mmCIF file of C-alpha atoms and ligand atoms in Angstrom:
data_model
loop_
_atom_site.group_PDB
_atom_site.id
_atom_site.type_symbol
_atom_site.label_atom_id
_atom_site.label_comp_id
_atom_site.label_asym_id
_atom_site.label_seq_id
_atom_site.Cartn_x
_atom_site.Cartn_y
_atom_site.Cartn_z
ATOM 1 C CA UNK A 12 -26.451 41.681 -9.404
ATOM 2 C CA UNK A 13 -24.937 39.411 -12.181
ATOM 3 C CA UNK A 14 -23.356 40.535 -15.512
ATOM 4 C CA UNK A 15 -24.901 38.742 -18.602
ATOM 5 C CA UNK A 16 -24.114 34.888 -18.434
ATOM 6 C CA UNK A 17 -24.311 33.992 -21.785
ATOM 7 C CA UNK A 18 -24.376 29.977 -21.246
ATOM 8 C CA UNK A 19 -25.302 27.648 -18.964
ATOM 9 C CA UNK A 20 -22.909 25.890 -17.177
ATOM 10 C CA UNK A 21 -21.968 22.422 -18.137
ATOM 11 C CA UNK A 22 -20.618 19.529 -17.417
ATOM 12 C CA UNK A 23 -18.530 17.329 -20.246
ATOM 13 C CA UNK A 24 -17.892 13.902 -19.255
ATOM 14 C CA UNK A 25 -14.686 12.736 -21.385
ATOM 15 C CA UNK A 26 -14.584 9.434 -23.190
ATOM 16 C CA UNK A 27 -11.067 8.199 -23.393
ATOM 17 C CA UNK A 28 -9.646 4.526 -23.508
ATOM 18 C CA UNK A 29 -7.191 5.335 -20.493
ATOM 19 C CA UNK A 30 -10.224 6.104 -18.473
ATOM 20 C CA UNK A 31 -12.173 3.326 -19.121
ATOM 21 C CA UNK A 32 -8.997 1.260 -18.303
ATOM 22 C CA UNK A 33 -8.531 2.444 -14.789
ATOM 23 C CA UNK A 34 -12.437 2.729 -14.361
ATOM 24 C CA UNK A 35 -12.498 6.434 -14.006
ATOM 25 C CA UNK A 36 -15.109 9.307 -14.712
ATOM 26 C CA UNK A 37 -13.678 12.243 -15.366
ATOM 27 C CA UNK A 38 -15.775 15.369 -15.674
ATOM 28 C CA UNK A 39 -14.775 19.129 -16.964
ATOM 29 C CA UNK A 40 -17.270 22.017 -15.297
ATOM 30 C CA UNK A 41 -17.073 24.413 -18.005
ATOM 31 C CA UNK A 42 -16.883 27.708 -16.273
ATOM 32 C CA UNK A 43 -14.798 28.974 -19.424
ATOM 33 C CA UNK A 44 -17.955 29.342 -21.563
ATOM 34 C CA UNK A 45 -19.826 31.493 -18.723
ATOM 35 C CA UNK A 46 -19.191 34.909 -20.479
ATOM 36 C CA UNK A 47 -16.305 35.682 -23.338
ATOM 37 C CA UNK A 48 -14.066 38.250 -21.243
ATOM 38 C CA UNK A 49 -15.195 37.635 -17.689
ATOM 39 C CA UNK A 50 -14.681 34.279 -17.740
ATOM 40 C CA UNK A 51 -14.074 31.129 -15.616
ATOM 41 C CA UNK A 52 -13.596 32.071 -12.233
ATOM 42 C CA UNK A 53 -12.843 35.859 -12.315
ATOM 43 C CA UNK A 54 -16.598 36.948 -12.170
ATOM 44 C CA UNK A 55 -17.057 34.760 -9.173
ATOM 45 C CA UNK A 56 -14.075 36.856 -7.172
ATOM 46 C CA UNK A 57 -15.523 40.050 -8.510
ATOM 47 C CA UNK A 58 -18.997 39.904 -7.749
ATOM 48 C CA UNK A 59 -19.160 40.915 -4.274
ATOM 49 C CA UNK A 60 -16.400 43.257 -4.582
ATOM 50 C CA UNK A 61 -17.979 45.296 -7.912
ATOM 51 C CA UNK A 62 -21.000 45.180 -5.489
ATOM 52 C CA UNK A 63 -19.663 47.055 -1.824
ATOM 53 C CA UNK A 64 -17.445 49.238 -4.912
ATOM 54 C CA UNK A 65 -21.190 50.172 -6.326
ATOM 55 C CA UNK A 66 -22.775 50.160 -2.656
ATOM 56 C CA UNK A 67 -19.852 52.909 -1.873
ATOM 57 C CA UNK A 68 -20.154 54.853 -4.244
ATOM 58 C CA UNK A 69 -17.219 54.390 -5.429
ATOM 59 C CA UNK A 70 -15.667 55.683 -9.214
ATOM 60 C CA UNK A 71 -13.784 52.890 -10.253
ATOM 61 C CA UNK A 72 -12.049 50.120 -9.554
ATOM 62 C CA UNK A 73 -8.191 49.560 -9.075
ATOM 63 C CA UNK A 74 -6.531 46.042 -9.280
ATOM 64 C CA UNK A 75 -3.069 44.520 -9.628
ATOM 65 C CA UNK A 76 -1.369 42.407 -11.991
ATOM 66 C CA UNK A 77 0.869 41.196 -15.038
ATOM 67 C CA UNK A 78 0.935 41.259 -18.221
ATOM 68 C CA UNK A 79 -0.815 38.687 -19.110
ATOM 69 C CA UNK A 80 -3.333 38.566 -16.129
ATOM 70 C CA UNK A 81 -6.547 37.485 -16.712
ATOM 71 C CA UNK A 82 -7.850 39.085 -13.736
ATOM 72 C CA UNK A 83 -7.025 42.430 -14.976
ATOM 73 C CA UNK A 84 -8.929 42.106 -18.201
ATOM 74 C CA UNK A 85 -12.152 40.850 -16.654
ATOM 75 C CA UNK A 86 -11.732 43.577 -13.750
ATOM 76 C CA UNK A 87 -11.671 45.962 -17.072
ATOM 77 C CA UNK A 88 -14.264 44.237 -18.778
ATOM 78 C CA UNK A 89 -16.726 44.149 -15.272
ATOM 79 C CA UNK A 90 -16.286 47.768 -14.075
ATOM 80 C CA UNK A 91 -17.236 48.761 -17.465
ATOM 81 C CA UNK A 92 -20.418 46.668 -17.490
ATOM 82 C CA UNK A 93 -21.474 48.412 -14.026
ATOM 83 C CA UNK A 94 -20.568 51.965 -15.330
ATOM 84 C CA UNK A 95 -16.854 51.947 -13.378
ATOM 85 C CA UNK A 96 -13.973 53.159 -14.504
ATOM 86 C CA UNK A 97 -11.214 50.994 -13.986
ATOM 87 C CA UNK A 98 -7.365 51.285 -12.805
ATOM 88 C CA UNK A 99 -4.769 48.371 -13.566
ATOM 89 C CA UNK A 100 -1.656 48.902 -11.831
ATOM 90 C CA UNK A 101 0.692 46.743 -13.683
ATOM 91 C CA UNK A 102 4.279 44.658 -12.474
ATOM 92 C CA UNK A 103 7.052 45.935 -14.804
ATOM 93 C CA UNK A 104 7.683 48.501 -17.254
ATOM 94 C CA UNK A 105 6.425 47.549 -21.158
ATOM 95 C CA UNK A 106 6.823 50.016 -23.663
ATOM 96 C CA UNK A 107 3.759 51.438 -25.198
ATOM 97 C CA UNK A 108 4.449 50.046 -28.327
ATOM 98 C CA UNK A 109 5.095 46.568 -27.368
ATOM 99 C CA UNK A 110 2.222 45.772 -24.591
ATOM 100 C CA UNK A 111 0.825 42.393 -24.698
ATOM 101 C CA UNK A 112 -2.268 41.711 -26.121
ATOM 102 C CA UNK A 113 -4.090 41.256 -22.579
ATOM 103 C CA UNK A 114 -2.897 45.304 -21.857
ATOM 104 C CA UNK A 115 -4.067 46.447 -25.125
ATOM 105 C CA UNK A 116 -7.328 44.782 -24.644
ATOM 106 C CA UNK A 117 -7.225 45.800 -21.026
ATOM 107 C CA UNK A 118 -6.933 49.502 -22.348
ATOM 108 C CA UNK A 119 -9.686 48.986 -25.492
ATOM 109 C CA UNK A 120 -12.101 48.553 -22.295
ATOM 110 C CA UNK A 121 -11.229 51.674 -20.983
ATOM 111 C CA UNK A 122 -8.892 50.598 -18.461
ATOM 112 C CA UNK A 123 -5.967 53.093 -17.207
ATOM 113 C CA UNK A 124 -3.075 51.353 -16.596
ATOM 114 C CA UNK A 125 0.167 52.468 -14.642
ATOM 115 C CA UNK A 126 3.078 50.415 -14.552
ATOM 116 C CA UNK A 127 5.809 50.182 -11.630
ATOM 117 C CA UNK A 128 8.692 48.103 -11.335
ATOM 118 C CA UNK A 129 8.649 44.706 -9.747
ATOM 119 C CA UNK A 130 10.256 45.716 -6.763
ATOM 120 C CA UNK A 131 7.620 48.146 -6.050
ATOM 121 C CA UNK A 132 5.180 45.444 -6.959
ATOM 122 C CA UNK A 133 6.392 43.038 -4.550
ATOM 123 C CA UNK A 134 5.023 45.615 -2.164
ATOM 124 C CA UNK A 135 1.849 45.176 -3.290
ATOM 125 C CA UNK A 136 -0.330 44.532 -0.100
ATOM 126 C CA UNK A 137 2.036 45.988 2.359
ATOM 127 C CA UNK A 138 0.122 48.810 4.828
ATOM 128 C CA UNK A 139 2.591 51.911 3.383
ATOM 129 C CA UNK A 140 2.154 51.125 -0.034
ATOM 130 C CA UNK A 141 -1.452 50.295 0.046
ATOM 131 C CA UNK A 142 -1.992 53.855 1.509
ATOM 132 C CA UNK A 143 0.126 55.776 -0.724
ATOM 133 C CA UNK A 144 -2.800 53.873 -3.578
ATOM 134 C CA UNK A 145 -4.876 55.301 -1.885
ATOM 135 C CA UNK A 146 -4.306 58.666 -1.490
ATOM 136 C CA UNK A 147 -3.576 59.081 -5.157
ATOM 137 C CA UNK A 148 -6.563 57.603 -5.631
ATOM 138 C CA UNK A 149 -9.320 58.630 -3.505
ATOM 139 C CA UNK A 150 -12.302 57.629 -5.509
ATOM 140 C CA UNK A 151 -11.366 53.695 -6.082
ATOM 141 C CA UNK A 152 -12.079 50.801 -4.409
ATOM 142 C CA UNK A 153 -9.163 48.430 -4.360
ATOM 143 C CA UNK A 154 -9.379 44.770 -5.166
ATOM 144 C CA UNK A 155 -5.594 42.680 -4.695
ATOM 145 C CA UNK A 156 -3.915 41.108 -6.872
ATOM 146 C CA UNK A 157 -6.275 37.703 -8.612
ATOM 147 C CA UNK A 158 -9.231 39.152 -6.715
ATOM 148 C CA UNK A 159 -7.780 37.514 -3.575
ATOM 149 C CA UNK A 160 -9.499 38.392 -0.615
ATOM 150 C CA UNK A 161 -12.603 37.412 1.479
ATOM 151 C CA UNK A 162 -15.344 38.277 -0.737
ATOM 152 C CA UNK A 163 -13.238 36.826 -3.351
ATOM 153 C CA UNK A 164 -14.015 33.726 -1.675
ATOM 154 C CA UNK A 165 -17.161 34.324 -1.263
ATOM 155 C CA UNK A 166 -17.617 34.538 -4.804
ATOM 156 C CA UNK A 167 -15.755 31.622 -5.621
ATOM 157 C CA UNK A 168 -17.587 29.736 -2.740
ATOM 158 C CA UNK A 169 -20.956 29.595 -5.071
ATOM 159 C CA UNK A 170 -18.759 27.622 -7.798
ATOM 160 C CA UNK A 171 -19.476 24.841 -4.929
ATOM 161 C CA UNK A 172 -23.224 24.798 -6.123
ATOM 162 C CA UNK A 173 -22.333 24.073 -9.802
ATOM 163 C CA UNK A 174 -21.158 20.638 -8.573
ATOM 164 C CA UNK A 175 -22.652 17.520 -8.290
ATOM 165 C CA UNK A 176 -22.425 15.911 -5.475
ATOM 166 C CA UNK A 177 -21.460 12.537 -7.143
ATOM 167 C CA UNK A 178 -17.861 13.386 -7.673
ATOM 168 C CA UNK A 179 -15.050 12.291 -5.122
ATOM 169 C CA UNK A 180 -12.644 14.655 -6.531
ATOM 170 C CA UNK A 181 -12.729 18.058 -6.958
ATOM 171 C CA UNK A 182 -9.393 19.373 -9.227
ATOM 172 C CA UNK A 183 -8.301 23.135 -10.308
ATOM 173 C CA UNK A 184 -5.977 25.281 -11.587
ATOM 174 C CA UNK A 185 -4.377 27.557 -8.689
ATOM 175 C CA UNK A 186 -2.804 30.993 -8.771
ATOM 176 C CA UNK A 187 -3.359 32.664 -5.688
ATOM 177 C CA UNK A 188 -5.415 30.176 -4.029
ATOM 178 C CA UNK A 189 -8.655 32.453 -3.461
ATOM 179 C CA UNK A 190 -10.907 30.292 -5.785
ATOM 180 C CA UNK A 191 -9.592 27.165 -3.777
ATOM 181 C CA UNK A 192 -10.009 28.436 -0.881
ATOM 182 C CA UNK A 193 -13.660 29.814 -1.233
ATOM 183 C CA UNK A 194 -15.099 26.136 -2.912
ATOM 184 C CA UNK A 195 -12.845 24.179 -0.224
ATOM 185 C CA UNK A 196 -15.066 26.078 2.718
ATOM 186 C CA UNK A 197 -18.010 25.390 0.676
ATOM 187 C CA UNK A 198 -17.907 21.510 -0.207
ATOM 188 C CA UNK A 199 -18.101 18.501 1.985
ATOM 189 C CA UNK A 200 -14.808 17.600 3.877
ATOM 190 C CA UNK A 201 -15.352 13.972 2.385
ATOM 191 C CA UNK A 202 -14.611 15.663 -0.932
ATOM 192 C CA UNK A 203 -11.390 15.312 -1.983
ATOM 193 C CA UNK A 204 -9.837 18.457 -3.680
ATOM 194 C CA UNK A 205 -6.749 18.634 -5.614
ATOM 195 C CA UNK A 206 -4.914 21.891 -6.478
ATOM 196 C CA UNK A 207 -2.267 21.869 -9.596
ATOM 197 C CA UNK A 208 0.015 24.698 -8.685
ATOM 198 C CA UNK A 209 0.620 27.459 -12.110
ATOM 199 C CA UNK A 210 3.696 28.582 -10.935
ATOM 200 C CA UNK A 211 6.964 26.938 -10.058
ATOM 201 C CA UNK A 212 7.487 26.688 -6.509
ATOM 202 C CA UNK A 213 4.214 26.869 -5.597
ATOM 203 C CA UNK A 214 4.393 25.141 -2.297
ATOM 204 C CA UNK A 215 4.365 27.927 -0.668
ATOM 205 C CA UNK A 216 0.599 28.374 -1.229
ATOM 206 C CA UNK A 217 -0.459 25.787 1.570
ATOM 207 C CA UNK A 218 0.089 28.511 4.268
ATOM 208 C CA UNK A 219 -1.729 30.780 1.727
ATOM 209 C CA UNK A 220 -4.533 28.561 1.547
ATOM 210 C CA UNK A 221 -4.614 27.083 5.088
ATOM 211 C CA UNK A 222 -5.065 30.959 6.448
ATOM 212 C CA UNK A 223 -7.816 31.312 4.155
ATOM 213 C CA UNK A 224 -10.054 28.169 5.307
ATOM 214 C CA UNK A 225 -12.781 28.418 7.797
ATOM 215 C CA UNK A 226 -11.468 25.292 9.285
ATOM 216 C CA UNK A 227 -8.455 23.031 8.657
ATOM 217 C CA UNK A 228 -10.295 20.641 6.706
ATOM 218 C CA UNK A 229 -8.056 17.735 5.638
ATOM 219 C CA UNK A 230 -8.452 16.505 2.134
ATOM 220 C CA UNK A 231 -7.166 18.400 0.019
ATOM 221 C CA UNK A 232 -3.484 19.082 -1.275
ATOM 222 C CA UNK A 233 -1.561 20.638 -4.178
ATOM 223 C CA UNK A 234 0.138 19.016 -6.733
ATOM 224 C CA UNK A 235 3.652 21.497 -7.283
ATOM 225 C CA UNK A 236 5.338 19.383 -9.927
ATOM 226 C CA UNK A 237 3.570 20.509 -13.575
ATOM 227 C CA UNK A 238 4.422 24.177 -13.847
ATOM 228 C CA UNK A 239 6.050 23.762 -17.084
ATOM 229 C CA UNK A 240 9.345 25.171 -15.960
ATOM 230 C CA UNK A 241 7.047 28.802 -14.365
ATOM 231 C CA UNK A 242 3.816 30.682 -14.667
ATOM 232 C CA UNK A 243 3.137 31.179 -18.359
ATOM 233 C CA UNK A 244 5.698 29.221 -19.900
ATOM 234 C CA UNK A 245 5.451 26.381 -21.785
ATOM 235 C CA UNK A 246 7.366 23.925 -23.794
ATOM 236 C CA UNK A 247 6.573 22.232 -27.313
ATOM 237 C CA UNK A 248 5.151 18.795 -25.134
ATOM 238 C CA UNK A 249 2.238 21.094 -23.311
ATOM 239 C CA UNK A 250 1.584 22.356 -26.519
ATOM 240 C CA UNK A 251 0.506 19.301 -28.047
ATOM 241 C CA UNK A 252 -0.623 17.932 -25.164
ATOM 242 C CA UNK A 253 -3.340 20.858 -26.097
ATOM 243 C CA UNK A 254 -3.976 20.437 -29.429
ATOM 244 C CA UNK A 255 -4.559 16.443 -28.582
ATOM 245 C CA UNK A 256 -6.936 17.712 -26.111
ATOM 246 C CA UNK A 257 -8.556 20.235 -28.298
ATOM 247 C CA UNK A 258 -8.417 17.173 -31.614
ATOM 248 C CA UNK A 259 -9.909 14.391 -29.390
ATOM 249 C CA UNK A 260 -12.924 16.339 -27.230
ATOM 250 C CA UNK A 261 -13.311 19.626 -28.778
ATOM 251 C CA UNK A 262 -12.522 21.644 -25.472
ATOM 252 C CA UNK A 263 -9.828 24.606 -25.429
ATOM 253 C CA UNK A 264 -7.493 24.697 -22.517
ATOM 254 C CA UNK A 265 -5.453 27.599 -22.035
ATOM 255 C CA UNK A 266 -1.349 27.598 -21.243
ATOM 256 C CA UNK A 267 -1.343 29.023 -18.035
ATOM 257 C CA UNK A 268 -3.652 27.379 -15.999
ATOM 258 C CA UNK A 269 -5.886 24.575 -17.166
ATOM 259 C CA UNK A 270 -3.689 22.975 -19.777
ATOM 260 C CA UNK A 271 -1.056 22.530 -16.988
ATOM 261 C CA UNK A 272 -4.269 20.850 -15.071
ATOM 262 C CA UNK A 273 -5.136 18.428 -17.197
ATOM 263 C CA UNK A 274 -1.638 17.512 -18.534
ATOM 264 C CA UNK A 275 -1.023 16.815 -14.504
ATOM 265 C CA UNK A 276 -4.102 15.242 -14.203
ATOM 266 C CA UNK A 277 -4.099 12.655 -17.110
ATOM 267 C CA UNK A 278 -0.691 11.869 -15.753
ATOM 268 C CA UNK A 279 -1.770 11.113 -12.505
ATOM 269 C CA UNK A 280 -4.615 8.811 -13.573
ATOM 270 C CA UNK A 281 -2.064 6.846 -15.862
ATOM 271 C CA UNK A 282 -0.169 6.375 -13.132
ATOM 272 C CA UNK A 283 -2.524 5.095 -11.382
ATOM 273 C CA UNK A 284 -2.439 7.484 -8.465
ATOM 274 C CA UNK A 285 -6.583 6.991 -8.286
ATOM 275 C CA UNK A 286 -8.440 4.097 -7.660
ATOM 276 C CA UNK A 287 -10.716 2.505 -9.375
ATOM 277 C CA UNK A 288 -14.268 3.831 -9.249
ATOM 278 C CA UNK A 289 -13.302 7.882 -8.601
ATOM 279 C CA UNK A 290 -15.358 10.663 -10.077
ATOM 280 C CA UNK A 291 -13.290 13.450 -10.682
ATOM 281 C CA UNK A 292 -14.430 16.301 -11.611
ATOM 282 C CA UNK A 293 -11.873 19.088 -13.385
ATOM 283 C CA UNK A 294 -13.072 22.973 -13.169
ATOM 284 C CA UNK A 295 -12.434 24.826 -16.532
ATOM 285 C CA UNK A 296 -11.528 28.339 -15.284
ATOM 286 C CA UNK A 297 -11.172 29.908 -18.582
ATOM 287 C CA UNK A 298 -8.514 31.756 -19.124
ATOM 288 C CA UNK A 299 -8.572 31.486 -22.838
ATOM 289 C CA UNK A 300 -8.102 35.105 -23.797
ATOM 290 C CA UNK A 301 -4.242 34.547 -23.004
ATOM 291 C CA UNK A 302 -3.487 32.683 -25.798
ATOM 292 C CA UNK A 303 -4.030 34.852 -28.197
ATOM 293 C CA UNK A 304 0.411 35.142 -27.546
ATOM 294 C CA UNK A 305 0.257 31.822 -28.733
ATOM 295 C CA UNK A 306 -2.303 31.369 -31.620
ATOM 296 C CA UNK A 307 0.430 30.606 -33.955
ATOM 297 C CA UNK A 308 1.317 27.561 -32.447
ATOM 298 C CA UNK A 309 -2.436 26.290 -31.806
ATOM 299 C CA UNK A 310 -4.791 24.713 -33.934
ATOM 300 C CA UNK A 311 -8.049 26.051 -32.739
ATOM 301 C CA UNK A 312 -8.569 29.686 -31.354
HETATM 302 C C1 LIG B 422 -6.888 33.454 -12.364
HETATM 303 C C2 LIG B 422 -6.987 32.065 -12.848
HETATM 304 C C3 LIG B 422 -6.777 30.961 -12.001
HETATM 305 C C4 LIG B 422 -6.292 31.120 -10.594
HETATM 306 O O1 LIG B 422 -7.297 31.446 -9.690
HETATM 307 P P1 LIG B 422 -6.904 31.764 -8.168
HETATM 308 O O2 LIG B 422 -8.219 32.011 -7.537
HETATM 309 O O3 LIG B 422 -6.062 33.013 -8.193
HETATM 310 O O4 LIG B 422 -6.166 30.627 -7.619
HETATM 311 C C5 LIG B 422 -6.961 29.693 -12.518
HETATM 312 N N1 LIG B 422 -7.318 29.506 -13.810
HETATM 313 C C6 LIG B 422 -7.509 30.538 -14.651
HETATM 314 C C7 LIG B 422 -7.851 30.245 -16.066
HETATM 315 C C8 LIG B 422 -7.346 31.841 -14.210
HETATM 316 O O5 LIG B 422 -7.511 32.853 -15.075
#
């Protein structure tokens, strides 16, 4: 089963003076370009769950998140391409006439949504409220929140066979940890794998992570401090940090996740936190359909 891959997968090496200073090859795995909705990592997640969903019979599928969640949009946008309907339960209450342009999109792919209030959100994967879903409705097959559970990981596990195994560092963008997790049980432990938190305060996804991996494999941490001041915000330096990025090797980074990255990233290498001779190779997890909230402020789309 695979929805309709629309490029091959590359690899763009980047040519910069800073990196041939400090002798380092740095690599971007362009999972963004994989399909124009689904993109990144989200299909990886959803496969095997869209499958036992299809394999149950099941009518559609219901999922969890924000406003500007990518995973809700490419839940929308898969369900639909396996005949599902598809259920977005969403944090917070937006008024109908003021939804962001992920919800709207969300809803042009025939997605239902139903908002609740953060509280009731934070409740997300307790037992109670997970039944109470349930019961109201019968006919879906639930997926959590970022498509975080174990065949999420299996998913995200094949990621592992996009890359080389040349490279000495593997780095990504992290929001719930599930496509960390999955490529971190999948790659060599010599591997080194770095995580750049989205959020602030993300420290508290290394017990997330470490309950997730099939053995405490060392190598690997997560870098906390380039959140930006909290998921989805940003600040005028990130912004042209992107349009830099996007100037110098004609690649789009979005401002959640893989901006934040490769700001974090860049700094580390000037600061010489690598030595000499590392391959590192950065995973592109798309994203790019959020920032369409920001197009005004970006010179490329
Ligand atoms: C969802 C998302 C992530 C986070 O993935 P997790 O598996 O939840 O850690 C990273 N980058 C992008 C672009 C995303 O959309």
């Amino acid at each position: 089963m695979d929805i309709d891959f629309q490029a091959e997968i590359k690899i763009d090496v980047l040519e910069d003076e800073i990196l041939q200073a400090r002798g380092i090859e740095l690599g971007i795995l362009r999972l963004d370009q994989i399909h124009p909705v689904v993109s990144g990592n989200k299909w990886f997640k959803l496969k095997y769950n869209i499958a036992e969903a299809v394999r149950n019979g099941s009518d559609s599928i219901l999922t969890f998140g924000g406003a500007f969640s990518n995973h809700l949009i490419a839940t929308a946008a898969a369900a639909k391409a396996f005949g599902l309907s598809s259920i977005g339960i969403v944090r917070g209450f937006h008024a109908e006439n003021n939804l962001s342009e992920t919800l709207h999109a969300c809803i042009n792919m025939g997605m239902q949504l139903h908002f609740i209030s953060r509280g009731d959100y934070s409740q997300k994967d307790t037992d109670a409220f997970l039944n109470t879903i349930a019961q109201q409705f019968p006919q879906s097959f639930i997926i959590p929140e970022g498509g975080d559970n174990e065949k999420g990981r299996k998913g995200t596990a094949e990621i592992t066979a996009l890359i080389p195994d040349t490279f000495t560092h593997i780095v990504l963008p992290v929001g719930t940890g599930a496509t960390f997790s999955g490529i971190r049980n999948a790659l060599p432990g010599t591997v080194e794998m770095l995580g750049f938190t989205a959020m602030k305060g993300g420290g508290y996804l290394e017990e997330a992570i470490k309950k997730s991996l099939k053995s405490l494999l060392p190598n690997w941490d997560l870098i906390t401090d380039y959140h930006f001041g909290g998921f989805a915000k940003y600040n005028q330096s990130l912004i042209d940090f992107m349009n830099a990025f996007y100037e110098k090797f004609r690649i789009p980074l979005d401002m959640v996740y893989t901006s934040k990255m490769m700001y974090g990233i860049f700094d580390l290498i000037k600061s010489e936190k690598f030595p000499e001779g590392s391959k590192i190779l950065c995973i592109h997890t798309g994203g790019l359909q959020g920032n369409h909230s920001i197009k005004h402020l970006l010179s490329y789309k």
